[in-house]
mmCIF file of C-alpha atoms and ligand atoms in Angstrom:
data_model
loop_
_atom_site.group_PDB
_atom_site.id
_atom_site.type_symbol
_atom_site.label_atom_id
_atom_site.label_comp_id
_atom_site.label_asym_id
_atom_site.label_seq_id
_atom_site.Cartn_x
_atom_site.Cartn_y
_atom_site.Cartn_z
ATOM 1 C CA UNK A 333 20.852 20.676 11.586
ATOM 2 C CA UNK A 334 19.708 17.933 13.431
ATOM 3 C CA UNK A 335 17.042 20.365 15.611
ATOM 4 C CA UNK A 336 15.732 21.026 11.565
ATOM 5 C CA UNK A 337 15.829 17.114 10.773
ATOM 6 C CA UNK A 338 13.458 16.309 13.940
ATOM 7 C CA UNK A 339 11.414 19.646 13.586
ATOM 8 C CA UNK A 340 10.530 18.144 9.274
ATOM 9 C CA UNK A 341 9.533 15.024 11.230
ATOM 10 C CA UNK A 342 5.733 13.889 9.746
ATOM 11 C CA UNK A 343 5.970 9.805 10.928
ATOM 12 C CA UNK A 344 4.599 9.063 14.048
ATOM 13 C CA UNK A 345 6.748 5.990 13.554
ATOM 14 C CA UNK A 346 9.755 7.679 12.999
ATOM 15 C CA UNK A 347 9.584 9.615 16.306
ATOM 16 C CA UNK A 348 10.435 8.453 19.825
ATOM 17 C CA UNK A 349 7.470 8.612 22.660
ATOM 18 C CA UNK A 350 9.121 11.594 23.877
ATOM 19 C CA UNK A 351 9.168 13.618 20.571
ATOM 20 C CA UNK A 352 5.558 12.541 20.293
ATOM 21 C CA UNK A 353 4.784 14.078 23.788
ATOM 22 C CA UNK A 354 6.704 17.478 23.062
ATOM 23 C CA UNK A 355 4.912 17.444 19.435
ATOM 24 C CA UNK A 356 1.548 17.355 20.864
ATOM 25 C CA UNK A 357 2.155 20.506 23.166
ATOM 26 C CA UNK A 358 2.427 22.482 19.291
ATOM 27 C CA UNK A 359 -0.045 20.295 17.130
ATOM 28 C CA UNK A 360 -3.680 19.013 17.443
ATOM 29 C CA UNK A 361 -3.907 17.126 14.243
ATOM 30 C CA UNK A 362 -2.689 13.395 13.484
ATOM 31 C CA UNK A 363 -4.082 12.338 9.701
ATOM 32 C CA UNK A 364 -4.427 7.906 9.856
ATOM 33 C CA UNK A 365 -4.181 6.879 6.028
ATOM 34 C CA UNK A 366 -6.840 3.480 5.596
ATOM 35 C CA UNK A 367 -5.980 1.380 3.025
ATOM 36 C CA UNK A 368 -6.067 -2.354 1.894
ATOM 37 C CA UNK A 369 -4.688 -5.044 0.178
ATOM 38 C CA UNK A 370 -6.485 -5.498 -2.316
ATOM 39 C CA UNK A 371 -6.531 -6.727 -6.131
ATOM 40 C CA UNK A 372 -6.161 -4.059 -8.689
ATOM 41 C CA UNK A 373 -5.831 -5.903 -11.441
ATOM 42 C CA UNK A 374 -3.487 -7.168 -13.609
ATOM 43 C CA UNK A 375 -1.516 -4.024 -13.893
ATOM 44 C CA UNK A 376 -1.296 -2.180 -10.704
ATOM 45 C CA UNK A 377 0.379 -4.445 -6.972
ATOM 46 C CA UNK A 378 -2.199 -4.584 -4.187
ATOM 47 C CA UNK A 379 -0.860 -1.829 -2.148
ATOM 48 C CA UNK A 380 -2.572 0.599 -4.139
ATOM 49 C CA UNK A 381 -5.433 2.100 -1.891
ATOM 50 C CA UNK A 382 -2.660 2.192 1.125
ATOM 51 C CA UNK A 383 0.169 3.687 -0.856
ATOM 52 C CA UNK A 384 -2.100 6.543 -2.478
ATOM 53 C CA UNK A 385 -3.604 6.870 1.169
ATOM 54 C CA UNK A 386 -0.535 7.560 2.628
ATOM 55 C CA UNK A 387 1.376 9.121 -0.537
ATOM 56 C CA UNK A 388 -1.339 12.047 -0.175
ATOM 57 C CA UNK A 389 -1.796 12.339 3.558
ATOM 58 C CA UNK A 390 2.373 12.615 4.133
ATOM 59 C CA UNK A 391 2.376 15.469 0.519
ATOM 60 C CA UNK A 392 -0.403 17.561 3.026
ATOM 61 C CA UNK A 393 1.335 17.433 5.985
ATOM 62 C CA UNK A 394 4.551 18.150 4.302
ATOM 63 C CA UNK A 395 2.785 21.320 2.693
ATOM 64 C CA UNK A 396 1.387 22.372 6.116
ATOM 65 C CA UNK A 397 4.533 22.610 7.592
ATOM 66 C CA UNK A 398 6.158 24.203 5.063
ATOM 67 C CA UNK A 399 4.074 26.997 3.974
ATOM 68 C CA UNK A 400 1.598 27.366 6.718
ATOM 69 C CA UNK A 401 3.880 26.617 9.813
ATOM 70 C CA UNK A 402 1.442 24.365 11.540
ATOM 71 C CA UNK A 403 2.475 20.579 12.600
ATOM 72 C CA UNK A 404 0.849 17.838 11.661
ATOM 73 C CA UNK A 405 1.825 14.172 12.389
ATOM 74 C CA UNK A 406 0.994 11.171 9.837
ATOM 75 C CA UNK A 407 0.070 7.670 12.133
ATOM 76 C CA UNK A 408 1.078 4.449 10.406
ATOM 77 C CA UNK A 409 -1.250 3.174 7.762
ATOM 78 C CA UNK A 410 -4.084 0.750 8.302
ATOM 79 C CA UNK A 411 -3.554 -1.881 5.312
ATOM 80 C CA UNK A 412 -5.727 -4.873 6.656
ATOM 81 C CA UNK A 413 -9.332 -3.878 5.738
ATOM 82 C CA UNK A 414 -12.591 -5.404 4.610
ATOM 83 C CA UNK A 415 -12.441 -6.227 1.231
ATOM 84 C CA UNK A 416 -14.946 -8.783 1.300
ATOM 85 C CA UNK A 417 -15.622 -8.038 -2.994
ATOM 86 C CA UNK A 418 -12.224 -9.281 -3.850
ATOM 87 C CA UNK A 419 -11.663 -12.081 -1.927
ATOM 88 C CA UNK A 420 -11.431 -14.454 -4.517
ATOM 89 C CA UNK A 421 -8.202 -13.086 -5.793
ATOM 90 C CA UNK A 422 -5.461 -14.291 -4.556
ATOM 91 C CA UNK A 423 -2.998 -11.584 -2.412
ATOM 92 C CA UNK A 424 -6.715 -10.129 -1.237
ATOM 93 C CA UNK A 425 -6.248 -10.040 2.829
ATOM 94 C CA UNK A 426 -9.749 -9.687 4.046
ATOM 95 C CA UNK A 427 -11.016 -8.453 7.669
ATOM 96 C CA UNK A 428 -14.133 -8.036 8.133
ATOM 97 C CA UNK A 429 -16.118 -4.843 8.284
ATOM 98 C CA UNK A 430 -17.676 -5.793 11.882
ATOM 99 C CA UNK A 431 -13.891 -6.197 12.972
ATOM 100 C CA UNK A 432 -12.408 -3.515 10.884
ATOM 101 C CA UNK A 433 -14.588 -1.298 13.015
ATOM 102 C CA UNK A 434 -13.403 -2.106 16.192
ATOM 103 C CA UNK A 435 -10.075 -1.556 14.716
ATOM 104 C CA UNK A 436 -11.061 1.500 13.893
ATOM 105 C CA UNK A 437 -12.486 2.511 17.205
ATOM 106 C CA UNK A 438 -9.453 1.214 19.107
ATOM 107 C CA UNK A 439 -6.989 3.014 17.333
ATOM 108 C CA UNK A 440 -8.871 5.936 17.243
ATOM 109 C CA UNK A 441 -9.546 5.589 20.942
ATOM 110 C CA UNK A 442 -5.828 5.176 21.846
ATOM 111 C CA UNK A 443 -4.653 8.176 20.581
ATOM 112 C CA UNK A 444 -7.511 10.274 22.084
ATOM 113 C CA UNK A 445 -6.825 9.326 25.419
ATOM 114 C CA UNK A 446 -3.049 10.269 25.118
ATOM 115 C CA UNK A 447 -4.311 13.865 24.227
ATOM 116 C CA UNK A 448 -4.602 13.421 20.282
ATOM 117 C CA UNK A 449 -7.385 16.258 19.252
ATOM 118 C CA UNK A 450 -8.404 15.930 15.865
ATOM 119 C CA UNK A 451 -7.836 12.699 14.223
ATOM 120 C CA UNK A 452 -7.738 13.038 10.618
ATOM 121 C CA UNK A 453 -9.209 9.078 8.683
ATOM 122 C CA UNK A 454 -8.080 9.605 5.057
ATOM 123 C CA UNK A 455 -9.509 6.787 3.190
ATOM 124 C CA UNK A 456 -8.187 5.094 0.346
ATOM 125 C CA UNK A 457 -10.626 2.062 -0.097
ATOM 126 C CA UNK A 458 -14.358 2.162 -0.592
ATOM 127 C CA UNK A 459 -15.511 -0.783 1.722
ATOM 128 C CA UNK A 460 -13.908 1.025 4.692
ATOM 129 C CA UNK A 461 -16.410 4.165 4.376
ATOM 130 C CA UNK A 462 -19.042 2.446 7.136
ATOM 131 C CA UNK A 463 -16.315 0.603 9.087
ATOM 132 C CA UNK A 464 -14.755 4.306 9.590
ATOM 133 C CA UNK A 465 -17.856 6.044 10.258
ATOM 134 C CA UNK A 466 -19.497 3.132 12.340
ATOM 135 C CA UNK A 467 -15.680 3.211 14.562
ATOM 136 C CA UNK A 468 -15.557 6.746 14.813
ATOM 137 C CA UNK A 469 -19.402 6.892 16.150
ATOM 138 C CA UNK A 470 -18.054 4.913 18.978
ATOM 139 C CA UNK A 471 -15.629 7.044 20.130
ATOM 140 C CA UNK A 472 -17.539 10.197 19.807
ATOM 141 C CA UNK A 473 -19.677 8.180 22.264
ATOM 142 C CA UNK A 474 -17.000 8.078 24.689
ATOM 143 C CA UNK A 475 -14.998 11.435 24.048
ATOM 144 C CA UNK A 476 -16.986 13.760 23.154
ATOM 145 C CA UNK A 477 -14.714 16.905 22.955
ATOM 146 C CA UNK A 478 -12.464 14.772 20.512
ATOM 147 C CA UNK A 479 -12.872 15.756 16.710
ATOM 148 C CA UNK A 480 -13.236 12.561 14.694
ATOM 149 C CA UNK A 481 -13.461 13.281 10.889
ATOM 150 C CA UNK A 482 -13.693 10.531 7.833
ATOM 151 C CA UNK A 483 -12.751 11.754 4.474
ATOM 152 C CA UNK A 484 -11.901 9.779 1.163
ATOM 153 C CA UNK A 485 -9.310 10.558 -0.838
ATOM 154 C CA UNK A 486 -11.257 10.495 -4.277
ATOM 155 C CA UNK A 487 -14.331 13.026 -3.050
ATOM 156 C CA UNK A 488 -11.389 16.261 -2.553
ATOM 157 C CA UNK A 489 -10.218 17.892 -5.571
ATOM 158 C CA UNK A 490 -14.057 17.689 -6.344
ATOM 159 C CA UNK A 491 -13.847 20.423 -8.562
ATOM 160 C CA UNK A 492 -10.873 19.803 -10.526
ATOM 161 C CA UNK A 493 -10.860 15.792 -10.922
ATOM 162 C CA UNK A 494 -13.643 15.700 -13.287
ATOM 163 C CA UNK A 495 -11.913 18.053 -15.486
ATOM 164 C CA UNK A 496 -8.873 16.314 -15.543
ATOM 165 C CA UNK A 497 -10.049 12.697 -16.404
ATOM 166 C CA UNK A 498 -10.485 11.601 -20.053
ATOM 167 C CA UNK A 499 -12.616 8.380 -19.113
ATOM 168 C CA UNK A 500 -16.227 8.509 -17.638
ATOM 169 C CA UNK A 501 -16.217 5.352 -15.033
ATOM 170 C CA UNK A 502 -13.711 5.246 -12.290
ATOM 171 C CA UNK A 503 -14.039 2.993 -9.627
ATOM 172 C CA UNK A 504 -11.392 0.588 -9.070
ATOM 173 C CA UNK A 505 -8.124 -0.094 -10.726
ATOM 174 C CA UNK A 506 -8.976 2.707 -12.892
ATOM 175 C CA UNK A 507 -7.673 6.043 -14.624
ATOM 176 C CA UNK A 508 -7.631 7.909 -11.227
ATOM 177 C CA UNK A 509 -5.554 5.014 -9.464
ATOM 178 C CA UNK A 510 -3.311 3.609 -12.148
ATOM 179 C CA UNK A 511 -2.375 7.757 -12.981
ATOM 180 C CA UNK A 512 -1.781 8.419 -8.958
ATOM 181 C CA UNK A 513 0.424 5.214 -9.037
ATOM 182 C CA UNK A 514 2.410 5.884 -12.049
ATOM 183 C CA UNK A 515 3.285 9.009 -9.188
ATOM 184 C CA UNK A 516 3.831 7.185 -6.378
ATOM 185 C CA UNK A 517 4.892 3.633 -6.977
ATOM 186 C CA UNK A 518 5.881 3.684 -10.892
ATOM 187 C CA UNK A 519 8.141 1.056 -10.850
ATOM 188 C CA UNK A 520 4.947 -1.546 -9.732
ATOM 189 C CA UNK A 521 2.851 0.040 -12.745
ATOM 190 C CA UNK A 522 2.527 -2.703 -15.477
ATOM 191 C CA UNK A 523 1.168 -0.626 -18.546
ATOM 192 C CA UNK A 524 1.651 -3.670 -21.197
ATOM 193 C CA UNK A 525 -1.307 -5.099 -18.870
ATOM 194 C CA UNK A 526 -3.704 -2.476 -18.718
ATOM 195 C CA UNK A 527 -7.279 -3.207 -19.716
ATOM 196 C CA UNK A 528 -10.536 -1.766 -20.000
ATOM 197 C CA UNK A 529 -13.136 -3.370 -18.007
ATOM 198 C CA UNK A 530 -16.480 -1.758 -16.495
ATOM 199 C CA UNK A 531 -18.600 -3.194 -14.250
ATOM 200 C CA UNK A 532 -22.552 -3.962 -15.080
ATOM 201 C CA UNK A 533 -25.394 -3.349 -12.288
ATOM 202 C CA UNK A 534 -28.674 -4.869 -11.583
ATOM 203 C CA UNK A 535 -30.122 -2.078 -11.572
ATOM 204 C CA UNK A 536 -29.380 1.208 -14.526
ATOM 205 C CA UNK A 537 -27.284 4.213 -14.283
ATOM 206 C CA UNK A 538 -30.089 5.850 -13.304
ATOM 207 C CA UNK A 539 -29.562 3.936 -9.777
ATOM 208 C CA UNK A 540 -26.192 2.955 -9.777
ATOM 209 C CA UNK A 541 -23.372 4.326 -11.550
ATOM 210 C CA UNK A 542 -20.307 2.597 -12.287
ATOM 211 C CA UNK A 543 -18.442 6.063 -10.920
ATOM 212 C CA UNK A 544 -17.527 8.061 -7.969
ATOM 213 C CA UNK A 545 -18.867 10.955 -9.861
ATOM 214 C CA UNK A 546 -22.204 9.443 -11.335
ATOM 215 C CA UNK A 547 -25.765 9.097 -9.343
ATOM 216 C CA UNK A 548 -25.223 6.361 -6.765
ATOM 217 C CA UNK A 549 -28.696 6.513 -4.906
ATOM 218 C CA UNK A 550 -28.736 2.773 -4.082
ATOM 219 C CA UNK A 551 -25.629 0.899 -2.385
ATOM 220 C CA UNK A 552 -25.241 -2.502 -4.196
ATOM 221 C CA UNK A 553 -23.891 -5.446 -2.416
ATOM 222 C CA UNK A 554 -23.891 -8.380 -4.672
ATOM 223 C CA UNK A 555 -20.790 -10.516 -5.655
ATOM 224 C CA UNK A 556 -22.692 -11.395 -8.639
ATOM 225 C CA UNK A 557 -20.843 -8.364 -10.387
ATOM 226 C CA UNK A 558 -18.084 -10.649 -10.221
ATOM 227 C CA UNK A 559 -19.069 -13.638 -10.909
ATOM 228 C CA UNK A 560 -15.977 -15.751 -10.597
ATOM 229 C CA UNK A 561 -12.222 -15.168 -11.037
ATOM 230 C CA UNK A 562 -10.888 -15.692 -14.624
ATOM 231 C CA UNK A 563 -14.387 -13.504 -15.802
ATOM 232 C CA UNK A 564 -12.209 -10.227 -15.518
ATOM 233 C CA UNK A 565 -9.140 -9.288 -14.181
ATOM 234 C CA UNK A 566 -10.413 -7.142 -11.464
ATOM 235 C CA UNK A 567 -10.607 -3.637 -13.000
ATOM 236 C CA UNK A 568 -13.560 -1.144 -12.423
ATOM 237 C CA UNK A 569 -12.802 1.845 -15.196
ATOM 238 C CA UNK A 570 -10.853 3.075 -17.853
ATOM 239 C CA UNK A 571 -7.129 2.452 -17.303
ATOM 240 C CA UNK A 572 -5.582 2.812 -20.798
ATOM 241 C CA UNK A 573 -6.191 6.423 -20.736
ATOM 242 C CA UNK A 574 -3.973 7.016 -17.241
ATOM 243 C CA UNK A 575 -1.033 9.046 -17.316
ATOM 244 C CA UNK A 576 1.845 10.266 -14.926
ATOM 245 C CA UNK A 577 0.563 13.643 -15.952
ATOM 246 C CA UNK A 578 -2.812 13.365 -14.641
ATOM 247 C CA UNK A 579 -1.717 11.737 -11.913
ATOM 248 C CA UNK A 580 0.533 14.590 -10.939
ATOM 249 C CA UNK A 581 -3.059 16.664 -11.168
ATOM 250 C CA UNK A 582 -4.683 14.717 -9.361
ATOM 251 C CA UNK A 583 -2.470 14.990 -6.355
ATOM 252 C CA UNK A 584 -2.045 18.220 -6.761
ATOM 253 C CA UNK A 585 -6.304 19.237 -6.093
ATOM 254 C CA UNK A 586 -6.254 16.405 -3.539
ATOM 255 C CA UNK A 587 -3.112 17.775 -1.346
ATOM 256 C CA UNK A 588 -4.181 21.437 -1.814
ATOM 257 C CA UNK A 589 -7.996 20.395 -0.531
ATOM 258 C CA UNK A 590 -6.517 18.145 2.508
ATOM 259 C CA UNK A 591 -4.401 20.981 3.405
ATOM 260 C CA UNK A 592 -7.373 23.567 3.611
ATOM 261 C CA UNK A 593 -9.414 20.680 6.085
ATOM 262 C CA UNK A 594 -6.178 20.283 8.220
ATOM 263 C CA UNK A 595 -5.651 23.932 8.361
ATOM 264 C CA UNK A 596 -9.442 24.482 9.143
ATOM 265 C CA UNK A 597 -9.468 21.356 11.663
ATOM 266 C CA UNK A 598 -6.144 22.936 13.024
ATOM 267 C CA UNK A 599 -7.723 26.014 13.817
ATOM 268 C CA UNK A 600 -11.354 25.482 14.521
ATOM 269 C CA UNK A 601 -12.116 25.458 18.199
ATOM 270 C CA UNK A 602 -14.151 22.251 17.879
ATOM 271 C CA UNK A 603 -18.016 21.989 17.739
ATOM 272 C CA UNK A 604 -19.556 23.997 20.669
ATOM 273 C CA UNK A 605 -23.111 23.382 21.783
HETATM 274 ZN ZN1 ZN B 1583 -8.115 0.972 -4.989
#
């Protein structure tokens, strides 16, 4: 029984150094969930980006070692990020980007050079997308056998997502996060304070979309889409349509597309010139 307990282990926190040194003898992927703390909204705690981060990186590994036999370990969550757009609100714990990357690069650099192979970043947060790749091309730099990949949670389940979702903008604080949450963390989802709020560009849709899924062929970094606290309450989508149900979807396509990368990461032999 207790051989079972330590073999279901996924934590890295959980385990002792010496676990962690037996572990890596049978596995050669660690997943680190990125998150932040972050405003979202009036209806949703700022944990969100890190909870659904590590909510969905702990259901693949689970999944991988139960139906494909493989281990996987989960590191600890990153939750202090750049979220230099919401600073204003108050909770909002800001690093930023130029140190978030050497974050990055550290911890990723740490557990290379104990022997980690492939290091999994599952993102949960927009602003850390160039603070992960910009990290990660450090590293490479340095160890270049190691297998470094960035992924974000919202681009997998690609092909199910879209047909899932009843509203048509999804950014922040939206249908996709307040549905995950009402999985993960119900008890912090505030549905009597839901509200529909979607942001407007500079530029048109044509340019910038206010949606993961729309054209976005120009990155826009203006505060001026929020132009002071009290304007809005922080959301970036449709939230009154979310539901547990769609939320339970949702994790569903994402898990089941994590699980193919870790399995395909897990047995790839790396990138051979
Ligand atoms: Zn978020």
């Amino acid at each position: 029984m207790e051989a079972e307990r330590e073999s279901m282990k996924i934590r890295l926190d959980d385990m002792t150094w010496a676990d962690v040194e037996e572990l890596l003898k049978k596995t050669n992927v660690l997943v680190v969930p990125v998150g932040s703390v972050e405003q979202h909204g009036l209806h949703l705690p700022l944990s969100v980006d890190s909870r659904c981060a590590t909510y969905l990186a702990e259901q693949a590994a689970k999944k991988v070692i139960a139906e494909h036999k493989l281990r996987v370990i989960v590191a600890p969550t990153i939750h202090y990020t750049d979220v230099t757009t919401f600073q204003s609100f108050p909770g909002t714990i800001g690093i930023s980007a130029d140190t978030e990357t050497r974050l990055i690069a550290d911890i990723a650099r740490s557990f290379v050079s104990q022997g980690f192979q492939n290091i999994i970043f599952l993102n949960g947060h927009a602003s850390n997308v160039v603070p992960i790749s910009a990290g990660l091309r450090q590293v490479n730099l340095e160890y270049q056998d190691a297998g470094l990949f960035a992924l974000n949670w919202w681009a997998l389940g690609f092909e199910t997502i879209p047909k899932i979702r009843k509203s048509k903008a999804s950014l922040h604080a939206d249908e996709l996060e307040t549905s995950l949450s009402l999985v993960i963390q119900p008890e912090n989802v505030q549905l009597d304070k839901v509200v529909k709020e979607i942001p407007k560009y500079a530029l048109s849709e044509k340019w910038v979309s206010p949606d993961f899924y729309g054209a976005n062929r120009v990155f826009y970094h203006s505060r001026r889409k929020f132009p002071k606290l009290g304007s809005g309450v922080g959301v970036m989508g449709d939230p009154t349509v979310a539901s547990r149900e769609t939320g339970e979807k949702i994790a569903e396509a994402v898990v089941n597309d994590l699980v193919q990368i870790i399995l395909e990461v897990a047995r790839s032999e790396g990138f051979k010139a």
